[in-house]
Every structure is written in structure tokens, then in C-alpha cells.
XYZ file of C-alpha atoms in Angstrom:
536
model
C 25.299 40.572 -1.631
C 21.692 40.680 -1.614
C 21.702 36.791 -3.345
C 23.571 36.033 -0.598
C 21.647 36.899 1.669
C 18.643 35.476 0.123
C 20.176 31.947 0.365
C 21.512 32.237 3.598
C 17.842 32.808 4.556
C 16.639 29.986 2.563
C 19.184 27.506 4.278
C 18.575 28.598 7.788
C 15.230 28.422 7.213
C 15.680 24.775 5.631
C 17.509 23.849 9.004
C 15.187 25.346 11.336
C 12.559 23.371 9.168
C 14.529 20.363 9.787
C 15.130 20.962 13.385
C 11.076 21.587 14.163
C 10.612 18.362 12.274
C 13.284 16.423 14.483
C 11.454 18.447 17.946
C 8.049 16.492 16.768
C 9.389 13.071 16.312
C 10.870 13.557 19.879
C 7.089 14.377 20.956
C 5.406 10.702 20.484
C 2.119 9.861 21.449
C 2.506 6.798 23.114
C 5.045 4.196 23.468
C 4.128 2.055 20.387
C 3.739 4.900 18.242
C 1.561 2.801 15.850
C -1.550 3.658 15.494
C -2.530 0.713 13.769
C -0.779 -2.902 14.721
C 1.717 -3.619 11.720
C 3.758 -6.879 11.031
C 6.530 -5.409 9.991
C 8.040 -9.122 8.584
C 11.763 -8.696 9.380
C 11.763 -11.305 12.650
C 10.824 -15.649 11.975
C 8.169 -14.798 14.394
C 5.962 -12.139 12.141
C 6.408 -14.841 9.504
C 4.866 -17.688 12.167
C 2.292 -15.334 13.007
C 1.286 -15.118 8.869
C 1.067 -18.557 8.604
C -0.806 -19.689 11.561
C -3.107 -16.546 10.519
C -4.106 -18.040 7.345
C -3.765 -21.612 8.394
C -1.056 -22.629 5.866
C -0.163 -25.622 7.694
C 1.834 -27.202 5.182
C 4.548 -24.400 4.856
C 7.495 -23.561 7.729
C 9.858 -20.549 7.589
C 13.196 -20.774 6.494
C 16.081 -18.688 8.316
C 18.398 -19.726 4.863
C 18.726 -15.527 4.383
C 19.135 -14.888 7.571
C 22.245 -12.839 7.156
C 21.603 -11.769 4.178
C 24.147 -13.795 1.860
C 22.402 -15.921 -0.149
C 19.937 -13.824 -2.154
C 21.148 -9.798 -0.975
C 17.166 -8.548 -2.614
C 15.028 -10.742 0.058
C 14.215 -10.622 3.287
C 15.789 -13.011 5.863
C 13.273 -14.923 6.366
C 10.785 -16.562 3.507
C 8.447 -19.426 3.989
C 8.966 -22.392 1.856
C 6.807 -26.062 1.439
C 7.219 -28.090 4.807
C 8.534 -30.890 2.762
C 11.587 -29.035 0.998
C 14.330 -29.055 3.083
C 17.279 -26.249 3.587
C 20.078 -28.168 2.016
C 17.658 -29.058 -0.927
C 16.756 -25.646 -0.980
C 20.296 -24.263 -1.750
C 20.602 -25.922 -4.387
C 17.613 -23.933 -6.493
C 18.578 -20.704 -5.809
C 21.536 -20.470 -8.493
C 18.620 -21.724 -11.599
C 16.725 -18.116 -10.825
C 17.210 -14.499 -11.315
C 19.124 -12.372 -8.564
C 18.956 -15.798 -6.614
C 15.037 -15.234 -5.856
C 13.357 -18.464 -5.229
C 9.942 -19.598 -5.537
C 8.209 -18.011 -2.123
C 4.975 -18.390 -0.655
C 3.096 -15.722 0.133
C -0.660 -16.431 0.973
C -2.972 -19.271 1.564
C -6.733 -18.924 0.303
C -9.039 -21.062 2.790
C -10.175 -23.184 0.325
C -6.216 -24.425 0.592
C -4.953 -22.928 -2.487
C -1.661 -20.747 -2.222
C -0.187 -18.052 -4.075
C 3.498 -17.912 -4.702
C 6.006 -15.706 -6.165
C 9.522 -16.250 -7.833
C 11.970 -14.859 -9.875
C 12.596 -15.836 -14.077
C 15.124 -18.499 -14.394
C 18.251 -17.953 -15.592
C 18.990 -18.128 -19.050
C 20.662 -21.497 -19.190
C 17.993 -22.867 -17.121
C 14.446 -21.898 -18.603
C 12.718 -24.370 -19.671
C 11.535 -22.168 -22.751
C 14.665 -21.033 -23.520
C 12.985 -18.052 -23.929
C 13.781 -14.119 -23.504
C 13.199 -13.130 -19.913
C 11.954 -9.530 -20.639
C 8.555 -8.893 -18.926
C 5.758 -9.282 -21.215
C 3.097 -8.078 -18.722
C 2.701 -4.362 -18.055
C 6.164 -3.727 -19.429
C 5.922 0.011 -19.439
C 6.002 -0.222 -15.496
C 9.887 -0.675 -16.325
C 10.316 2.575 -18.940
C 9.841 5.932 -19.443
C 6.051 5.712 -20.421
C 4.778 5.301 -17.464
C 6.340 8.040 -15.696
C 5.134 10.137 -18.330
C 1.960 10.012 -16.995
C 3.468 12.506 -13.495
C 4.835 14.557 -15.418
C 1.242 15.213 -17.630
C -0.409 15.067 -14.203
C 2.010 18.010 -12.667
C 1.739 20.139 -15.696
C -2.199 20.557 -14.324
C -0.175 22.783 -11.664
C 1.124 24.931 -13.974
C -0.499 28.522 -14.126
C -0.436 28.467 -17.988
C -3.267 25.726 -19.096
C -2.294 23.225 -21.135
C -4.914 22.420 -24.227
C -3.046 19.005 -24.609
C -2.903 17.779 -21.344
C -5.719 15.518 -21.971
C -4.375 14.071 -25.223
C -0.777 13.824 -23.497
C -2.620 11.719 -20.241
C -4.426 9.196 -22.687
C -1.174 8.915 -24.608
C 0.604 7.849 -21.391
C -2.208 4.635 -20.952
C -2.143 4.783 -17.722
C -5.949 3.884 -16.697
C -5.309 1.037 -19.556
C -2.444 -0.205 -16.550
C -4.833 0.355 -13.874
C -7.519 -1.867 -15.528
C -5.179 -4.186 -16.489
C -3.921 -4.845 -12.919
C -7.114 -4.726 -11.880
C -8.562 -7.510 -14.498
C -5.248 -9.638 -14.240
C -5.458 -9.698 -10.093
C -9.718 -10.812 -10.470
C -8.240 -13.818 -12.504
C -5.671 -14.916 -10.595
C -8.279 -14.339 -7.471
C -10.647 -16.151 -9.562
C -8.572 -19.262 -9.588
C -7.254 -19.531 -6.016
C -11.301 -19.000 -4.442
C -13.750 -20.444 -6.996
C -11.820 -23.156 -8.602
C -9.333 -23.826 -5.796
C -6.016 -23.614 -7.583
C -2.925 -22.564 -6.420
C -0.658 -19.969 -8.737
C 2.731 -18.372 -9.111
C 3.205 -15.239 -9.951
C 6.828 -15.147 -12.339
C 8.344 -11.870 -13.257
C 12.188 -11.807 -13.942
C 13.155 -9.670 -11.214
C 10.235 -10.527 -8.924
C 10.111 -6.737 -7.517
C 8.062 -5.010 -9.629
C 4.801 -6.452 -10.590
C 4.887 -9.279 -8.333
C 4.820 -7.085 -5.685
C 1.616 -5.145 -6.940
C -0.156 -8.420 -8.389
C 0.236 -10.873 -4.986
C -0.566 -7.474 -2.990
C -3.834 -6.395 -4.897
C -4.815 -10.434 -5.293
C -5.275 -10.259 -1.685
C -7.231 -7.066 -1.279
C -9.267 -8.783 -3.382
C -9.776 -12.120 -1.483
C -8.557 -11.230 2.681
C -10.947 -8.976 4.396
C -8.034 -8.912 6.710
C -5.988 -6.875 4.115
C -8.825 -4.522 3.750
C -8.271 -3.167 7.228
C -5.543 -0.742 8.434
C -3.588 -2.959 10.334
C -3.825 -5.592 7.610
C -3.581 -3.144 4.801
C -0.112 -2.145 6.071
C 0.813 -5.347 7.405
C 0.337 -6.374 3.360
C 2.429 -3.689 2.293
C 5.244 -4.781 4.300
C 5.332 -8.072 3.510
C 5.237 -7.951 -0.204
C 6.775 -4.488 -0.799
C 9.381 -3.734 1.802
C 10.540 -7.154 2.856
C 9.809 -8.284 -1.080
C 13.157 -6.439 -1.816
C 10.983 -3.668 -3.749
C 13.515 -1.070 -5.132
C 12.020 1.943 -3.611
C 14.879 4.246 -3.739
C 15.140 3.641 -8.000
C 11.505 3.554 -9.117
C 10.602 6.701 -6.732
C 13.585 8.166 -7.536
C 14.084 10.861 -4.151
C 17.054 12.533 -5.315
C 16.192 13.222 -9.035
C 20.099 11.548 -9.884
C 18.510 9.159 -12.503
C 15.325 8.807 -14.306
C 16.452 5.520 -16.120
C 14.934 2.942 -13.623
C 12.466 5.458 -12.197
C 8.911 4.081 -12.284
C 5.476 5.042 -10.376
C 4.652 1.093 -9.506
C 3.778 1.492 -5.810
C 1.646 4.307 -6.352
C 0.211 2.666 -9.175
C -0.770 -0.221 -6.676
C -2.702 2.617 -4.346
C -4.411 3.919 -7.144
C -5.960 0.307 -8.402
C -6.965 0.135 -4.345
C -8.777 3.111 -4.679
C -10.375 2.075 -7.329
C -11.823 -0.586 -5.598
C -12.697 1.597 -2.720
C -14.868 3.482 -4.742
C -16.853 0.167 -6.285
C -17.093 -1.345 -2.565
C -17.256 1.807 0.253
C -18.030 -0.565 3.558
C -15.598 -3.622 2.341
C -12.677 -1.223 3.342
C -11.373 -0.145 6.988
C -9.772 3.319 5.815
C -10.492 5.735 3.631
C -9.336 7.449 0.821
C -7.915 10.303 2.884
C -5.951 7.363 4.200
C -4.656 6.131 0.528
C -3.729 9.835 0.051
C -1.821 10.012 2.968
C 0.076 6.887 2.273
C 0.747 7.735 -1.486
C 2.325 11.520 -0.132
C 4.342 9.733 2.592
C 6.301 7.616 -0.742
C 8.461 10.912 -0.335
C 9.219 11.089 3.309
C 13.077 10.851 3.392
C 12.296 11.087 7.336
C 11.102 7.337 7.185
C 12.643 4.008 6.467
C 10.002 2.212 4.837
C 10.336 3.460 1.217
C 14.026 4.990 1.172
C 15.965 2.071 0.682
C 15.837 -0.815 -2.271
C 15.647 -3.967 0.096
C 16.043 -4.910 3.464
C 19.604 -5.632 3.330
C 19.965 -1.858 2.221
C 17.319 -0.872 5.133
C 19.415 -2.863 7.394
C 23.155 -0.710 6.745
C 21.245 2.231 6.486
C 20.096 2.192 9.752
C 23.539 1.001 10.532
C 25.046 4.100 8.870
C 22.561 7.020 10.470
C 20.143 7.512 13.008
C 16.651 8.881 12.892
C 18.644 12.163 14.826
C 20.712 13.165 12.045
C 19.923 15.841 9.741
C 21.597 17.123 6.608
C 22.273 20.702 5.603
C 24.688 22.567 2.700
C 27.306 24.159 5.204
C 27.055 21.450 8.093
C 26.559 18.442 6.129
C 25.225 15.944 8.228
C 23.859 17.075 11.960
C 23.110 14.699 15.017
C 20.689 17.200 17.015
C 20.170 14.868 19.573
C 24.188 14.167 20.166
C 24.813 18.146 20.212
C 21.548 18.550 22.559
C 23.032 15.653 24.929
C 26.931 16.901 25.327
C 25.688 20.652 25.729
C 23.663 19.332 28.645
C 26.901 17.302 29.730
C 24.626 13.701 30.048
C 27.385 12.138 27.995
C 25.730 8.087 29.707
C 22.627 8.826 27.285
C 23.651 9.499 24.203
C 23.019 6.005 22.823
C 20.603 5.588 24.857
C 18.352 8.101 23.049
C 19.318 7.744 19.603
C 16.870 4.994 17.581
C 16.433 3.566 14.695
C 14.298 5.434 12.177
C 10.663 5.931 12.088
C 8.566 3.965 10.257
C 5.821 5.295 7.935
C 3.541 3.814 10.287
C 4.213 5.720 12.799
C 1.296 8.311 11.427
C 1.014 10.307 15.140
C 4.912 11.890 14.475
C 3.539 13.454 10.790
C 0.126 14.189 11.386
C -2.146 15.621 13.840
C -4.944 13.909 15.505
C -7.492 15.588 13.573
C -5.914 14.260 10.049
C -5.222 10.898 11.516
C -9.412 10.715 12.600
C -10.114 10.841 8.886
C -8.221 7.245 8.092
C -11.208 5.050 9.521
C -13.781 4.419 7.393
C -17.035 5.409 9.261
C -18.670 3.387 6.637
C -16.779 -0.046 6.872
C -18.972 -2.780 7.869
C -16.763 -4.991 10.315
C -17.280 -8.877 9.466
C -16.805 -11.226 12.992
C -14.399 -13.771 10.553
C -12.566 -10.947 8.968
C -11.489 -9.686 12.289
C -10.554 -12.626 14.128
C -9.262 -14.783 11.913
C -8.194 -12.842 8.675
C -9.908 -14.490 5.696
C -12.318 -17.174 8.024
C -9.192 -19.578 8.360
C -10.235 -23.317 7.677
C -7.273 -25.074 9.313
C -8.870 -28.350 7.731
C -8.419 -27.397 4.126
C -6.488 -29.121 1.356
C -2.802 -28.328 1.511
C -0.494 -28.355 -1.794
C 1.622 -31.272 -2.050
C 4.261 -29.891 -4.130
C 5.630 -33.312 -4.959
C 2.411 -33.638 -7.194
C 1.359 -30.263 -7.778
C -0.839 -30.717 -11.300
C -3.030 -27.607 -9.891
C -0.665 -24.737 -9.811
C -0.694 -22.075 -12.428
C 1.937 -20.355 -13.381
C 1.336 -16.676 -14.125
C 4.446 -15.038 -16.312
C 4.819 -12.963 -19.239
C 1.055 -12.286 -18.919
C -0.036 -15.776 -19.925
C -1.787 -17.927 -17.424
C -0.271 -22.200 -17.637
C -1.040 -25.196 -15.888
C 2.351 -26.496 -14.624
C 2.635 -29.893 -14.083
C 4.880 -31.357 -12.501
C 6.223 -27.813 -10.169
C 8.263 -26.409 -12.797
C 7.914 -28.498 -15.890
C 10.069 -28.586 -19.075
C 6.850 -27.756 -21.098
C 3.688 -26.698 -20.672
C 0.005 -26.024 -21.607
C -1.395 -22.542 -22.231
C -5.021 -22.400 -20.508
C -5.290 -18.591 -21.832
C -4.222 -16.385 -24.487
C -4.042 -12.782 -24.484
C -6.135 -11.503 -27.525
C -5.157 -9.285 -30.167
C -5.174 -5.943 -29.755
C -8.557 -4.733 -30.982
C -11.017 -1.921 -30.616
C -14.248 -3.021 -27.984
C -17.410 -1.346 -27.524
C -18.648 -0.745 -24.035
C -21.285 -3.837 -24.654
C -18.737 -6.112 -25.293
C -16.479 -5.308 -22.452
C -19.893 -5.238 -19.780
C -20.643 -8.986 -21.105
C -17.019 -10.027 -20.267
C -17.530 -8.489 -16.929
C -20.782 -10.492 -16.725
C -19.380 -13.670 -17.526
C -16.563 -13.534 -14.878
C -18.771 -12.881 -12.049
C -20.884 -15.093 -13.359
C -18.689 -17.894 -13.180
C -18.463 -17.130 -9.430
C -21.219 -19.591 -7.551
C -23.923 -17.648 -5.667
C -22.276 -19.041 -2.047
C -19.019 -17.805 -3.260
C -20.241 -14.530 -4.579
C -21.241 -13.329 -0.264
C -18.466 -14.284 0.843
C -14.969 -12.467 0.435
C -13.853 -11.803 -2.837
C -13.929 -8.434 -4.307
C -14.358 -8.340 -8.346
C -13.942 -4.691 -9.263
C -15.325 -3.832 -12.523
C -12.613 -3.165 -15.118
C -14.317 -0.757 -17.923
C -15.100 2.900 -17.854
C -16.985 4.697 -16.317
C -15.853 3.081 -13.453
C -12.073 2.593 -13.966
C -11.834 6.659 -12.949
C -9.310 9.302 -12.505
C -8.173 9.809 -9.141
C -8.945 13.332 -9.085
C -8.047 14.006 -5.910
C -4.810 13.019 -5.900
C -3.702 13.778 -9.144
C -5.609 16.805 -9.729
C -5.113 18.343 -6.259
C -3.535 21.676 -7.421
C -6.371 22.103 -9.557
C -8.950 24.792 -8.308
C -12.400 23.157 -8.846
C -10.950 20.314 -6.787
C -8.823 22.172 -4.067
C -12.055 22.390 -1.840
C -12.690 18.658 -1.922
C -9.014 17.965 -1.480
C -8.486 20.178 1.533
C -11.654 19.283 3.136
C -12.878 15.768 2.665
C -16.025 13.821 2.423
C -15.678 12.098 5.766
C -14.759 15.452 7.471
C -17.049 17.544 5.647
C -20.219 15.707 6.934
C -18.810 15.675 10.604
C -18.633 19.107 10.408
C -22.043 19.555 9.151
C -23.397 17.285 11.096
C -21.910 19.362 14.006
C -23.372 22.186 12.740
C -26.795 20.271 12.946
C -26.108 19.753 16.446
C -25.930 23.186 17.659
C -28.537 24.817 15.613
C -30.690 21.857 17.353
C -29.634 23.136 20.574
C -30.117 26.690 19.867
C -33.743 25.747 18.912
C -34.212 23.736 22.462
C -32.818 26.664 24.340
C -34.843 29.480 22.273
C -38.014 27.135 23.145
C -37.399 26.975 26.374
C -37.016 30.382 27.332
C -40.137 31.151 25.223
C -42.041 28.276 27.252
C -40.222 30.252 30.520
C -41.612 33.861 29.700
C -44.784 32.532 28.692
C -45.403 30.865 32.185
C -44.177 34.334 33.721
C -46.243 36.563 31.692
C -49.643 34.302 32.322
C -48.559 34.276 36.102
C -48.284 37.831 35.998
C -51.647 38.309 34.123
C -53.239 36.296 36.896
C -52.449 38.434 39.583
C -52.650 41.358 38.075
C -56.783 40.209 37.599
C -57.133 39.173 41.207
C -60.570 40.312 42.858
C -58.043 40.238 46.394
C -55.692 42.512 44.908
């Protein structure tokens, strides 16, 4: 009786949970809701707006997808070369993976482009090759989940004398710094030596999607604000077809194609937030925020594995409907409406779900003041025109495109013609071999210094790739632990506002003791003069 009991209260306090969180999404702050403007990419128009951003000139939107029946894992609408037309087009999508097309998704001003595409079909490689990934492959197993498991056993009240040993044995700095070195070279060849590249993975929604997003961290100071930084996650994550649901894994029903790749992308961006503080427009409060908000089932961004999924879900429930054991699925805002008797608005006030953009309906004010970067150092080009748009530059002529690289199976080759039956390997990937620090500062050295001193102002971001300074992202990882729970719960940013605060009114407690001591000294010498008066 008394376990009864016990759950009883546990569900009803589950539901009234649930309803207090459905009361505050009712409570918006403003119309928009956004705090920060977001391209969300899911109309032709967002896609327009991209291009004529960047100044890609040479590349159009297709609406091929546009219901969603010739490749079910992209968006419905994609930008393709000007010169390819839609019937041409058709015909390609059967020689590639899950029907996923070479795409473009970003022009550098010097009028390179970076792409992204599927592996061909088996039948239709020109290698003839196997099409497993041969970059970062543990993004696709069990290893490198591993490593949140080792993180949450720092949680545990027992310590754990191996939870060091088990965290190096996952590798998972060795994938940050990999990421991190693999995105400076592909950023390397689109700004210094003007060449365009495709980024080839067989699925093309795994590690394209963190590759072309961290690329242009690195090279758009537009992506490096809040409205850009999300706008970027949209367009190569959720309209990229990126298989949320599976790789985050909500509902614990299958670890087999769970995988921490997203949140692996947020921690390589705060990496570079901590090697370049002012080049970024939020903070890493803001990162935090973002990488907790991966498990909001409340929101649409990451609960669904592409858009065509996003698009029957929202079909299937509204952002009113709640879930409990005994009830099963609950529309509050239906009940609220027919016990009121307004049966004309009950459509009318059901929407589609929330976005995770929509910060003001999950945190307060205060919480949402900590995502702007008091430090960040705004640049007049980055803010009007993205990345300093030069609607002049060179475009790609994909009918002779002899500067394209094609980045796949972590091997970087010149393809000449587009997709050419063979081709030449401009780098290899070394042997695996032990490096002293020395060694890997030097490399460092020598790809910055292969960066010209005009080039080396201007936009791009090289992080440095070798310890100390690939770090452990303490804060987020290591939040239950108690030497960092007072950083975590009160951060930097917040920390010296309140201090500074502080400051303030000890300053004005000084001003107002000294000016009632100036005050009673005037009254005591007035007093001390007529008290001495020869008239008195």
C-alpha cells in the first residue's frame, strides 16, 4: 500500500511538473519569442537569404525535395551550381548513398565553396572501394559514448581511482583535436589558397555535419555570433537530416546507433572560445545551455532524425500535449478550452512546437543575460555582411572544376574533372606514432605560418591542436563534481557583475559616510563660532 502510494505521488507530481512546464510556454515574452534572429532553413527564401549573404552568385536553390520524395534525409530545399539543371539533377541522385547529392553549403569570399555529399553507391564509386568511414570512425560505435558514461561515473558518491585511465582510454580529446586540426585544413584551403572542397562521408549526417559546421566557425565571423551561431546549426544539423533522435538516444530503447557527435561539435567550439575570448558573440554559459537543451523532449529541434520526421511529428502532436502513465497522452490546452466552453479557439491556440531557440520559455532573464559575451569585439564587416562579402569574387565553374578537393575517408584529393574516375592524393595521414610536445608546436608553427600576414588579421580562426590547450571541459563534464560546483552554478561573466556591483555600493556608502562627515563638521565649526561670539 505504502509503494503505492509512493508512486502515485511520484506520477502526480510528474504531471503537475508537466503541467507548470506547459503554464510557462503559454507565458511568452514577446511575439517572436527569439531572442536571437535564427534562419531556421525550411522555406526557398532562408536559403536566398544564405546565398545573397555570402555572395554565392553562381549557385540557385532547388525546390527538387520539396515534398520530400526524392531523398526522405534532406531538407526541401538545397542549393545546387546555377548551371546544373533540375532534370539533370535527377538523374545523380540514384549514384549516391540514401539519395544525398553533392550540396553546397558555404561560399568563402575569396570565391571558394564548400560542399557536402553522400558516398556513392557501391556500383558507382569510382574506387570501388569500401564505403565505411575512415575518418573519426568511433563517432559511429560504442567508444565514443564510452566517454559519458566515464564522465557520469564522476557523479557517483563512491570515487572512482580509474576514472582517469577509463577517460584517456575512451580518446576522446584525441577526437576533439582531430576535428579541430582536420576543420583548420580544410579552412586552410578555401581562405589562403582559394580552393573549393567537398566534404564526403557515406551517410553525410554525421561528420559532415560537424566538419562544414566547425569549418565555418573558423572562417565566418557571422557564425561566431548568436544569431549566426544558431542560424549554422540549423542549416547543417537540423535541415542536414542529422539523426538526432538515434545518436542522442532520448528514450534509452537502443544504444546501437547512439553517439555524442553534436555535443562533440560544442565541445571543439568551446575550445576555440577559450583560445580566442572576443572573436565570439556568446559565451560559454551559452554553449552549456545549448549542449543541456540536446535533451529537451519539449522542443523540436533535436527530437526528430530529419526534417521529413520533424515535419509528421508536428503533424502527429502539438506543443499542448503532454504524456503521463495513467492518461497517456494529454492536450491541456484542448481540456482548458472545452471546460471554458470557447469550442471556435481550439485550433486557434494550439501551435506547432517550440523551438530550442526560443530560450525566454526555458530560462529566466537573468540566465539568458549571461549568453552575450561582454568581451566580444563586434567587427563593422562581420555584422553587416557576414564574412565581408566580395560579390566580385571568382565563382566555381563546375564544368572545369580542377580546384576542388575532395575530403573523404580522412584523405584530402584534388578532383579533377568534378568527380573523376581517379585521382591524386595531395596528403597522407601518417602512421600512428608517438610525438613529443616540440614536434607537435612546430607543426602548429608551420600551418599558421603558411597563412600570409594580410590573411592572418583577417577572419580565420586557427585553434591550436596540442595540449595544454586542447582541455577538458570541466564545466560541463565535471559539473557534479564539488571543487567545480561553485564555478558551474555561478559563472565568470556573472560572478564579476556581481562583484562589480558590490564595488558600486561600497563606493556609495563611502560618498554618503563622507558627506555626512563633511555635514557635521560644517555644523560643529558653526556651532563653535557662536558659541565664541564677543555679542553673545
Amino acid at each position: 500500500m505504502t509503494n503505492t502510494m509512493a508512486k502515485n505521488q511520484q506520477v502526480f507530481g510528474s504531471v503537475v511538473q508537466q503541467e507548470a512546464m506547459l503554464r510557462s510556454l503559454d507565458k511568452r515574452d514577446s511575439p517572436t519569442r527569439m531572442d536571437y534572429p535564427t534562419q531556421m532553413f525550411e522555406s526557398a527564401a532562408d536559403w536566398e537569404n544564405e546565398i545573397e549573404r555570402v555572395g554565392a552568385s553562381a549557385w540557385r536553390v532547388t525546390p527538387l525535395n520539396e515534398r520530400c520524395d526524392t531523398c526522405t534525409s534532406l531538407s526541401k530545399y538545397f542549393v545546387v551550381p546555377c548551371k546544373l539543371l533540375d532534370n539533370e539533377l535527377k538523374k545523380t541522385f540514384a549514384h549516391f548513398q540514401q539519395r544525398r547529392i553533392p550540396r553546397w553549403s558555404w561560399h568563402h569570399q575569396g570565391g571558394s565553396d564548400l560542399l557536402r555529399s553522400a558516398g556513392f553507391q557501391t556500383n558507382t564509386d569510382p574506387d570501388k572501394e569500401d564505403v565505411s568511414a575512415g575518418v573519426l570512425s568511433l563517432l559511429f560505435g560504442r567508444a565514443g559514448w564510452e566517454w559519458g558514461r566515464a564522465l557520469h561515473d564522476t557523479a557517483t558518491p563512491v570515487p572512482n581511482e580509474k576514472w582517469l585511465s577509463n577517460l584517456e582510454a575512451t580518446r576522446w580529446l584525441d577526437h576533439v583535436r582531430s576535428c579541430l586540426k582536420k576543420a583548420s585544413e580544410v579552412s586552410m584551403l578555401l581562405s589562403e589558397r582559394n580552393r573549393s572542397v567537398v566534404l564526403q562521408e557515406p551517410e553525410d549526417r554525421d561528420v559532415n555535419c560537424l566538419l562544414a559546421s566547425l569549418v565555418q566557425v573558423l572562417s565566418d565571423p557571422y557564425s561566431r555570433t548568436l544569431s549566426g551561431f544558431q542560424s549554422l546549426v540549423q542549416k547543417e544539423w537540423v535541415s542536414a537530416g542529422h539523426p538526432f533522435m538515434q545518436r542522442i538516444n532520448h528514450f534509452k530503447q537502443s544504444d546501437k546507433e547512439e553517439s555524442p557527435v553534436f555535443l562533440l561539435f560544442l565541445d571543439c567550439v568551446w575550445q576555440c572560445l577559450q583560445q580566442y575570448p572576443t572573436a565570439f558573440e556568446f559565451t560559454e554559459s551559452y554553449l552549456l545551455a545549448l549542449h543541456d537543451s540536446t535533451y529537451n523532449l519539449f522542443c523540436s529541434t533535436f527530437t526528430h532524425n530529419c526534417p521529413w520526421d520533424r515535419i509528421r511529428g508536428s503533424q502527429r502532436h502539438s506543443s499542448s500535449q503532454t504524456y503521463t502513465p495513467i492518461n497517456g497522452w494529454r492536450d491541456i490546452v484542448r481540456e482548458k478550452v472545452l471546460l471554458n466552453g470557447d469550442y471556435k479557439s481550439v485550433e486557434e491556440v494550439k501551435s506547432a512546437p517550440p523551438t530550442v531557440w526560443e530560450w525566454s520559455l526555458f530560462y529566466h532573464h537573468s540566465r539568458r543575460q549571461q549568453f552575450r559575451n561582454p568581451l566580444y569585439r563586434i567587427r563593422q564587416q562581420a555584422v553587416l555582411n557576414g564574412n565581408g562579402v566580395m560579390h566580385n569574387a571568382d565563382k566555381l565553374d563546375v564544368s572545369n572544376a580542377c580546384n576542388v578537393y575532395l575530403l573523404s575517408k580522412g584523405v584530402l584529393v584534388l578532383q579533377s574533372p568534378f568527380f573523376p574516375r581517379k585521382s591524386v592524393t595531395v596528403s597522407k595521414r601518417g602512421g600512428r606514432r608517438s610525438q613529443s610536445v616540440e614536434s607537435l608546436l612546430e607543426e602548429e608553427k608551420q600551418l599558421r605560418s603558411n597563412i600570409s600576414s594580410e590573411q592572418s588579421m583577417a577572419d580565420l580562426l586557427l585553434p591550436l591542436c596540442v595540449a595544454p590547450w586542447v582541455r577538458l571541459w570541466t564545466r560541463c563534464y565535471l559539473r557534479c563534481a564539488t571543487d567545480v560546483q561553485g564555478d558551474n552554478q555561478r559563472p565568470p561573466v556573472a560572478s564579476l557583475a556581481e562583484e562589480l556591483k558590490t564595488l558600486e555600493d561600497k563606493l556609495k556608502k563611502l560618498r554618503v559616510n563622507s558627506q555626512d562627515q563633511r555635514h557635521n563638521g560644517s555644523v560643529q565649526s558653526d556651532v563653535n563660532g557662536v558659541s565664541s561670539s564677543p555679542y553673545r
